[in-house]
Amino acid sequence: MMKNLKMKYVLTTLAILLSSIAFAQETTIKLLDTKYYYESSEFKTYYKRLVSFNDTTYYVEGHISFDNEGKTIQKLDKFKKKVDYVKIENTNYTSMLKNYDKMAFIQFTNAEGNEDKIRNVVARLDKELMIANVASSNYLSFDKGVGIAEYFLTDADVAFQKIFNVLKEEKMIDDILLGHRVYMDGDDYNIEIFYPLKYEGTFWGF
């Protein structure tokens, strides 16, 4: 009887320890490769993306455009999990449409009534990204029930990782869209969302 109780205690302790370790581990997210093709006659930007999420690589195809109100429409065309390649090969697609500095985009989809909390979270992001010297704040704005924050990126991989994990720690990761600007022609750009991984929908990019 005593031996069984000891074994039960050991197993319970081990389970708690393993759970604590798993909780402490950061979620890993990294854009491995993204290529674009702009169809000017349709005003659509087509993309092919490889993203690593918790050490699993996903292949995503889709396209972005605008609706009549100026909102971004993002459509998912293909989604594959656990692919075994890290580069996209396609002669019709290019790595960048325009050679601009990378700009991170965060939309807080449930901003109404949560403006103060979002401001506090963005202030934390500003501080952590500045200390790491991987990004600088562009702006934070609220309109139409959502909040939008943008950052100029000097190290996109590190910046997106930090952004993701701060939002996860603040329990806001389920109420955000995470992406970046995609420039098309001159200063014209649209927004591509890469998290949630299977996102498609219509949103304000202002």
mmCIF file of C-alpha atoms in Angstrom:
data_model
loop_
_atom_site.group_PDB
_atom_site.id
_atom_site.type_symbol
_atom_site.label_atom_id
_atom_site.label_comp_id
_atom_site.label_asym_id
_atom_site.label_seq_id
_atom_site.Cartn_x
_atom_site.Cartn_y
_atom_site.Cartn_z
ATOM 1 C CA MET A 1 0.000 0.000 0.000
ATOM 2 C CA MET A 2 2.774 2.414 1.018
ATOM 3 C CA LYS A 3 4.716 1.555 -2.131
ATOM 4 C CA ASN A 4 1.680 2.343 -4.296
ATOM 5 C CA LEU A 5 1.194 5.690 -2.566
ATOM 6 C CA LYS A 6 4.851 6.584 -3.102
ATOM 7 C CA MET A 7 4.628 5.638 -6.769
ATOM 8 C CA LYS A 8 1.452 7.708 -7.169
ATOM 9 C CA TYR A 9 3.184 10.692 -5.529
ATOM 10 C CA VAL A 10 6.212 10.354 -7.819
ATOM 11 C CA LEU A 11 4.036 10.134 -10.928
ATOM 12 C CA THR A 12 1.946 13.140 -9.855
ATOM 13 C CA THR A 13 5.060 15.202 -9.146
ATOM 14 C CA LEU A 14 6.564 14.220 -12.498
ATOM 15 C CA ALA A 15 3.364 15.169 -14.323
ATOM 16 C CA ILE A 16 3.319 18.591 -12.647
ATOM 17 C CA LEU A 17 6.992 19.129 -13.480
ATOM 18 C CA LEU A 18 6.528 18.193 -17.130
ATOM 19 C CA SER A 19 3.475 20.421 -17.356
ATOM 20 C CA SER A 20 5.448 23.348 -15.913
ATOM 21 C CA ILE A 21 8.277 22.808 -18.393
ATOM 22 C CA ALA A 22 5.850 22.684 -21.327
ATOM 23 C CA PHE A 23 4.135 25.874 -20.135
ATOM 24 C CA ALA A 24 7.464 27.656 -19.835
ATOM 25 C CA GLN A 25 8.480 26.778 -23.379
ATOM 26 C CA GLU A 26 7.953 29.515 -25.918
ATOM 27 C CA THR A 27 5.914 28.971 -29.031
ATOM 28 C CA THR A 28 8.215 29.235 -32.032
ATOM 29 C CA ILE A 29 7.075 30.951 -35.208
ATOM 30 C CA LYS A 30 9.236 31.898 -38.188
ATOM 31 C CA LEU A 31 8.603 32.857 -41.796
ATOM 32 C CA LEU A 32 10.992 30.626 -43.741
ATOM 33 C CA ASP A 33 10.196 31.959 -47.205
ATOM 34 C CA THR A 34 7.491 34.007 -48.915
ATOM 35 C CA LYS A 35 7.189 34.846 -52.590
ATOM 36 C CA TYR A 36 4.722 37.079 -54.410
ATOM 37 C CA TYR A 37 3.153 37.694 -57.771
ATOM 38 C CA TYR A 38 1.161 40.879 -58.443
ATOM 39 C CA GLU A 39 -1.577 40.666 -61.061
ATOM 40 C CA SER A 40 -2.123 44.326 -61.943
ATOM 41 C CA SER A 41 -5.182 43.664 -64.115
ATOM 42 C CA GLU A 42 -6.958 42.109 -61.112
ATOM 43 C CA PHE A 43 -5.301 44.261 -58.426
ATOM 44 C CA LYS A 44 -4.482 41.027 -56.612
ATOM 45 C CA THR A 45 -1.285 39.949 -54.882
ATOM 46 C CA TYR A 46 -0.714 36.192 -54.887
ATOM 47 C CA TYR A 47 1.588 34.665 -52.285
ATOM 48 C CA LYS A 48 3.271 31.363 -51.502
ATOM 49 C CA ARG A 49 4.480 31.023 -47.940
ATOM 50 C CA LEU A 50 6.497 28.592 -45.823
ATOM 51 C CA VAL A 51 6.136 29.142 -42.092
ATOM 52 C CA SER A 52 7.580 27.132 -39.216
ATOM 53 C CA PHE A 53 5.286 26.878 -36.200
ATOM 54 C CA ASN A 54 6.482 24.862 -33.193
ATOM 55 C CA ASP A 55 9.013 23.093 -35.435
ATOM 56 C CA THR A 56 6.380 22.022 -37.974
ATOM 57 C CA THR A 57 6.600 23.555 -41.453
ATOM 58 C CA TYR A 58 3.423 24.667 -43.224
ATOM 59 C CA TYR A 59 2.997 25.576 -46.883
ATOM 60 C CA VAL A 60 0.336 28.178 -47.646
ATOM 61 C CA GLU A 61 -0.934 29.690 -50.890
ATOM 62 C CA GLY A 62 -3.410 32.531 -51.138
ATOM 63 C CA HIS A 63 -4.070 36.012 -52.429
ATOM 64 C CA ILE A 64 -4.976 39.453 -51.110
ATOM 65 C CA SER A 65 -6.994 42.254 -52.681
ATOM 66 C CA PHE A 66 -9.284 45.132 -51.658
ATOM 67 C CA ASP A 67 -13.049 45.346 -51.473
ATOM 68 C CA ASN A 68 -15.071 48.418 -52.464
ATOM 69 C CA GLU A 69 -14.684 49.936 -48.985
ATOM 70 C CA GLY A 70 -10.905 49.596 -48.970
ATOM 71 C CA LYS A 71 -10.804 46.606 -46.630
ATOM 72 C CA THR A 72 -8.331 43.810 -47.328
ATOM 73 C CA ILE A 73 -9.726 40.506 -48.561
ATOM 74 C CA GLN A 74 -7.457 37.527 -47.898
ATOM 75 C CA LYS A 75 -8.286 34.183 -49.506
ATOM 76 C CA LEU A 76 -6.672 30.839 -48.719
ATOM 77 C CA ASP A 77 -5.998 28.722 -51.824
ATOM 78 C CA LYS A 78 -3.858 25.875 -50.453
ATOM 79 C CA PHE A 79 -2.693 24.715 -47.016
ATOM 80 C CA LYS A 80 -0.310 21.814 -46.326
ATOM 81 C CA LYS A 81 1.064 20.681 -42.974
ATOM 82 C CA LYS A 82 4.427 18.984 -42.362
ATOM 83 C CA VAL A 83 6.141 19.736 -45.650
ATOM 84 C CA ASP A 84 9.832 18.864 -45.887
ATOM 85 C CA TYR A 85 11.243 21.837 -47.814
ATOM 86 C CA VAL A 86 12.292 25.320 -46.675
ATOM 87 C CA LYS A 87 12.485 27.254 -49.963
ATOM 88 C CA ILE A 88 9.873 28.079 -52.578
ATOM 89 C CA GLU A 89 10.888 27.570 -56.181
ATOM 90 C CA ASN A 90 8.803 29.427 -58.751
ATOM 91 C CA THR A 91 10.113 31.668 -61.529
ATOM 92 C CA ASN A 92 6.895 33.733 -61.689
ATOM 93 C CA TYR A 93 7.039 34.729 -58.026
ATOM 94 C CA THR A 94 9.573 37.078 -56.398
ATOM 95 C CA SER A 95 10.878 37.377 -52.849
ATOM 96 C CA MET A 96 9.761 40.990 -52.478
ATOM 97 C CA LEU A 97 7.563 43.130 -54.659
ATOM 98 C CA LYS A 98 9.387 46.286 -53.576
ATOM 99 C CA ASN A 99 12.579 46.687 -51.581
ATOM 100 C CA TYR A 100 11.076 48.520 -48.596
ATOM 101 C CA ASP A 101 11.819 48.093 -44.920
ATOM 102 C CA LYS A 102 9.681 45.354 -43.422
ATOM 103 C CA MET A 103 6.659 46.595 -41.508
ATOM 104 C CA ALA A 104 4.909 44.382 -38.938
ATOM 105 C CA PHE A 105 1.127 44.643 -38.632
ATOM 106 C CA ILE A 106 -0.917 43.673 -35.573
ATOM 107 C CA GLN A 107 -4.682 43.992 -35.494
ATOM 108 C CA PHE A 108 -6.427 43.615 -32.133
ATOM 109 C CA THR A 109 -9.786 42.305 -33.274
ATOM 110 C CA ASN A 110 -11.605 42.795 -29.958
ATOM 111 C CA ALA A 111 -10.543 46.348 -29.127
ATOM 112 C CA GLU A 112 -13.845 47.919 -28.172
ATOM 113 C CA GLY A 113 -13.778 48.431 -24.399
ATOM 114 C CA ASN A 114 -10.239 47.014 -24.187
ATOM 115 C CA GLU A 115 -8.302 50.081 -25.340
ATOM 116 C CA ASP A 116 -6.422 50.567 -22.048
ATOM 117 C CA LYS A 117 -5.325 46.924 -21.910
ATOM 118 C CA ILE A 118 -4.145 47.087 -25.519
ATOM 119 C CA ARG A 119 -2.203 50.298 -24.844
ATOM 120 C CA ASN A 120 -0.445 48.597 -21.920
ATOM 121 C CA VAL A 121 0.418 45.540 -24.015
ATOM 122 C CA VAL A 122 1.705 47.709 -26.870
ATOM 123 C CA ALA A 123 3.805 49.704 -24.375
ATOM 124 C CA ARG A 124 5.365 46.406 -23.258
ATOM 125 C CA LEU A 125 5.989 45.445 -26.888
ATOM 126 C CA ASP A 126 7.564 48.851 -27.571
ATOM 127 C CA LYS A 127 9.953 48.395 -24.653
ATOM 128 C CA GLU A 128 10.952 44.777 -25.347
ATOM 129 C CA LEU A 129 11.439 45.303 -29.085
ATOM 130 C CA MET A 130 13.459 48.478 -28.496
ATOM 131 C CA ILE A 131 15.698 46.807 -25.885
ATOM 132 C CA ALA A 132 16.336 43.907 -28.288
ATOM 133 C CA ASN A 133 16.988 46.463 -31.058
ATOM 134 C CA VAL A 134 14.852 44.513 -33.539
ATOM 135 C CA ALA A 135 11.980 46.947 -34.189
ATOM 136 C CA SER A 136 10.686 50.450 -33.552
ATOM 137 C CA SER A 137 7.095 51.584 -33.121
ATOM 138 C CA ASN A 138 5.303 53.230 -36.033
ATOM 139 C CA TYR A 139 1.858 53.913 -34.559
ATOM 140 C CA LEU A 140 -1.126 52.615 -32.584
ATOM 141 C CA SER A 141 -4.663 53.563 -33.580
ATOM 142 C CA PHE A 142 -8.245 52.584 -32.783
ATOM 143 C CA ASP A 143 -11.191 52.695 -35.155
ATOM 144 C CA LYS A 144 -14.182 50.606 -36.224
ATOM 145 C CA GLY A 145 -13.919 48.391 -33.124
ATOM 146 C CA VAL A 146 -10.339 47.253 -33.761
ATOM 147 C CA GLY A 147 -6.875 48.420 -32.776
ATOM 148 C CA ILE A 148 -3.872 48.435 -35.080
ATOM 149 C CA ALA A 149 -0.188 48.617 -34.162
ATOM 150 C CA GLU A 150 2.688 48.702 -36.659
ATOM 151 C CA TYR A 151 6.440 48.332 -36.234
ATOM 152 C CA PHE A 152 9.423 49.033 -38.458
ATOM 153 C CA LEU A 153 11.509 45.841 -38.365
ATOM 154 C CA THR A 154 15.286 45.582 -38.324
ATOM 155 C CA ASP A 155 15.259 41.839 -37.539
ATOM 156 C CA ALA A 156 11.934 40.373 -38.637
ATOM 157 C CA ASP A 157 12.544 36.842 -37.315
ATOM 158 C CA VAL A 158 13.359 37.950 -33.765
ATOM 159 C CA ALA A 159 10.727 40.694 -33.755
ATOM 160 C CA PHE A 160 7.849 38.453 -34.842
ATOM 161 C CA GLN A 161 8.911 35.831 -32.282
ATOM 162 C CA LYS A 162 8.893 38.406 -29.482
ATOM 163 C CA ILE A 163 5.599 39.912 -30.624
ATOM 164 C CA PHE A 164 3.944 36.494 -30.725
ATOM 165 C CA ASN A 165 5.116 35.400 -27.286
ATOM 166 C CA VAL A 166 4.274 38.690 -25.571
ATOM 167 C CA LEU A 167 0.742 38.491 -26.976
ATOM 168 C CA LYS A 168 0.517 34.872 -25.861
ATOM 169 C CA GLU A 169 1.689 35.723 -22.328
ATOM 170 C CA GLU A 170 -0.836 38.559 -22.200
ATOM 171 C CA LYS A 171 -3.573 36.095 -23.272
ATOM 172 C CA MET A 172 -4.380 38.123 -26.382
ATOM 173 C CA ILE A 173 -3.071 35.750 -29.041
ATOM 174 C CA ASP A 174 -6.585 34.484 -29.887
ATOM 175 C CA ASP A 175 -7.834 38.013 -30.598
ATOM 176 C CA ILE A 176 -5.195 39.270 -33.027
ATOM 177 C CA LEU A 177 -4.176 39.134 -36.668
ATOM 178 C CA LEU A 178 -0.415 39.152 -37.229
ATOM 179 C CA GLY A 179 1.083 40.050 -40.587
ATOM 180 C CA HIS A 180 3.092 42.584 -42.541
ATOM 181 C CA ARG A 181 2.876 45.088 -45.360
ATOM 182 C CA VAL A 182 3.308 43.927 -48.945
ATOM 183 C CA TYR A 183 4.182 46.762 -51.327
ATOM 184 C CA MET A 184 2.771 46.549 -54.839
ATOM 185 C CA ASP A 185 3.552 49.663 -56.852
ATOM 186 C CA GLY A 186 5.268 52.793 -55.583
ATOM 187 C CA ASP A 187 3.963 53.505 -52.086
ATOM 188 C CA ASP A 188 0.845 51.362 -52.533
ATOM 189 C CA TYR A 189 0.662 48.357 -50.259
ATOM 190 C CA ASN A 190 -1.672 45.749 -48.843
ATOM 191 C CA ILE A 191 -1.499 43.607 -45.690
ATOM 192 C CA GLU A 192 -0.746 39.876 -45.664
ATOM 193 C CA ILE A 193 -1.787 37.957 -42.523
ATOM 194 C CA PHE A 194 0.300 34.890 -41.639
ATOM 195 C CA TYR A 195 -1.123 34.179 -38.169
ATOM 196 C CA PRO A 196 -3.575 32.546 -37.615
ATOM 197 C CA LEU A 197 -1.894 30.107 -39.990
ATOM 198 C CA LYS A 198 -5.093 29.296 -41.921
ATOM 199 C CA TYR A 199 -6.521 32.800 -41.826
ATOM 200 C CA GLU A 200 -8.825 34.038 -44.527
ATOM 201 C CA GLY A 201 -11.320 36.841 -44.246
ATOM 202 C CA THR A 202 -11.895 40.570 -44.608
ATOM 203 C CA PHE A 203 -10.307 43.156 -42.323
ATOM 204 C CA TRP A 204 -9.366 46.799 -42.017
ATOM 205 C CA GLY A 205 -5.684 47.522 -42.573
ATOM 206 C CA PHE A 206 -6.082 51.285 -42.445
#
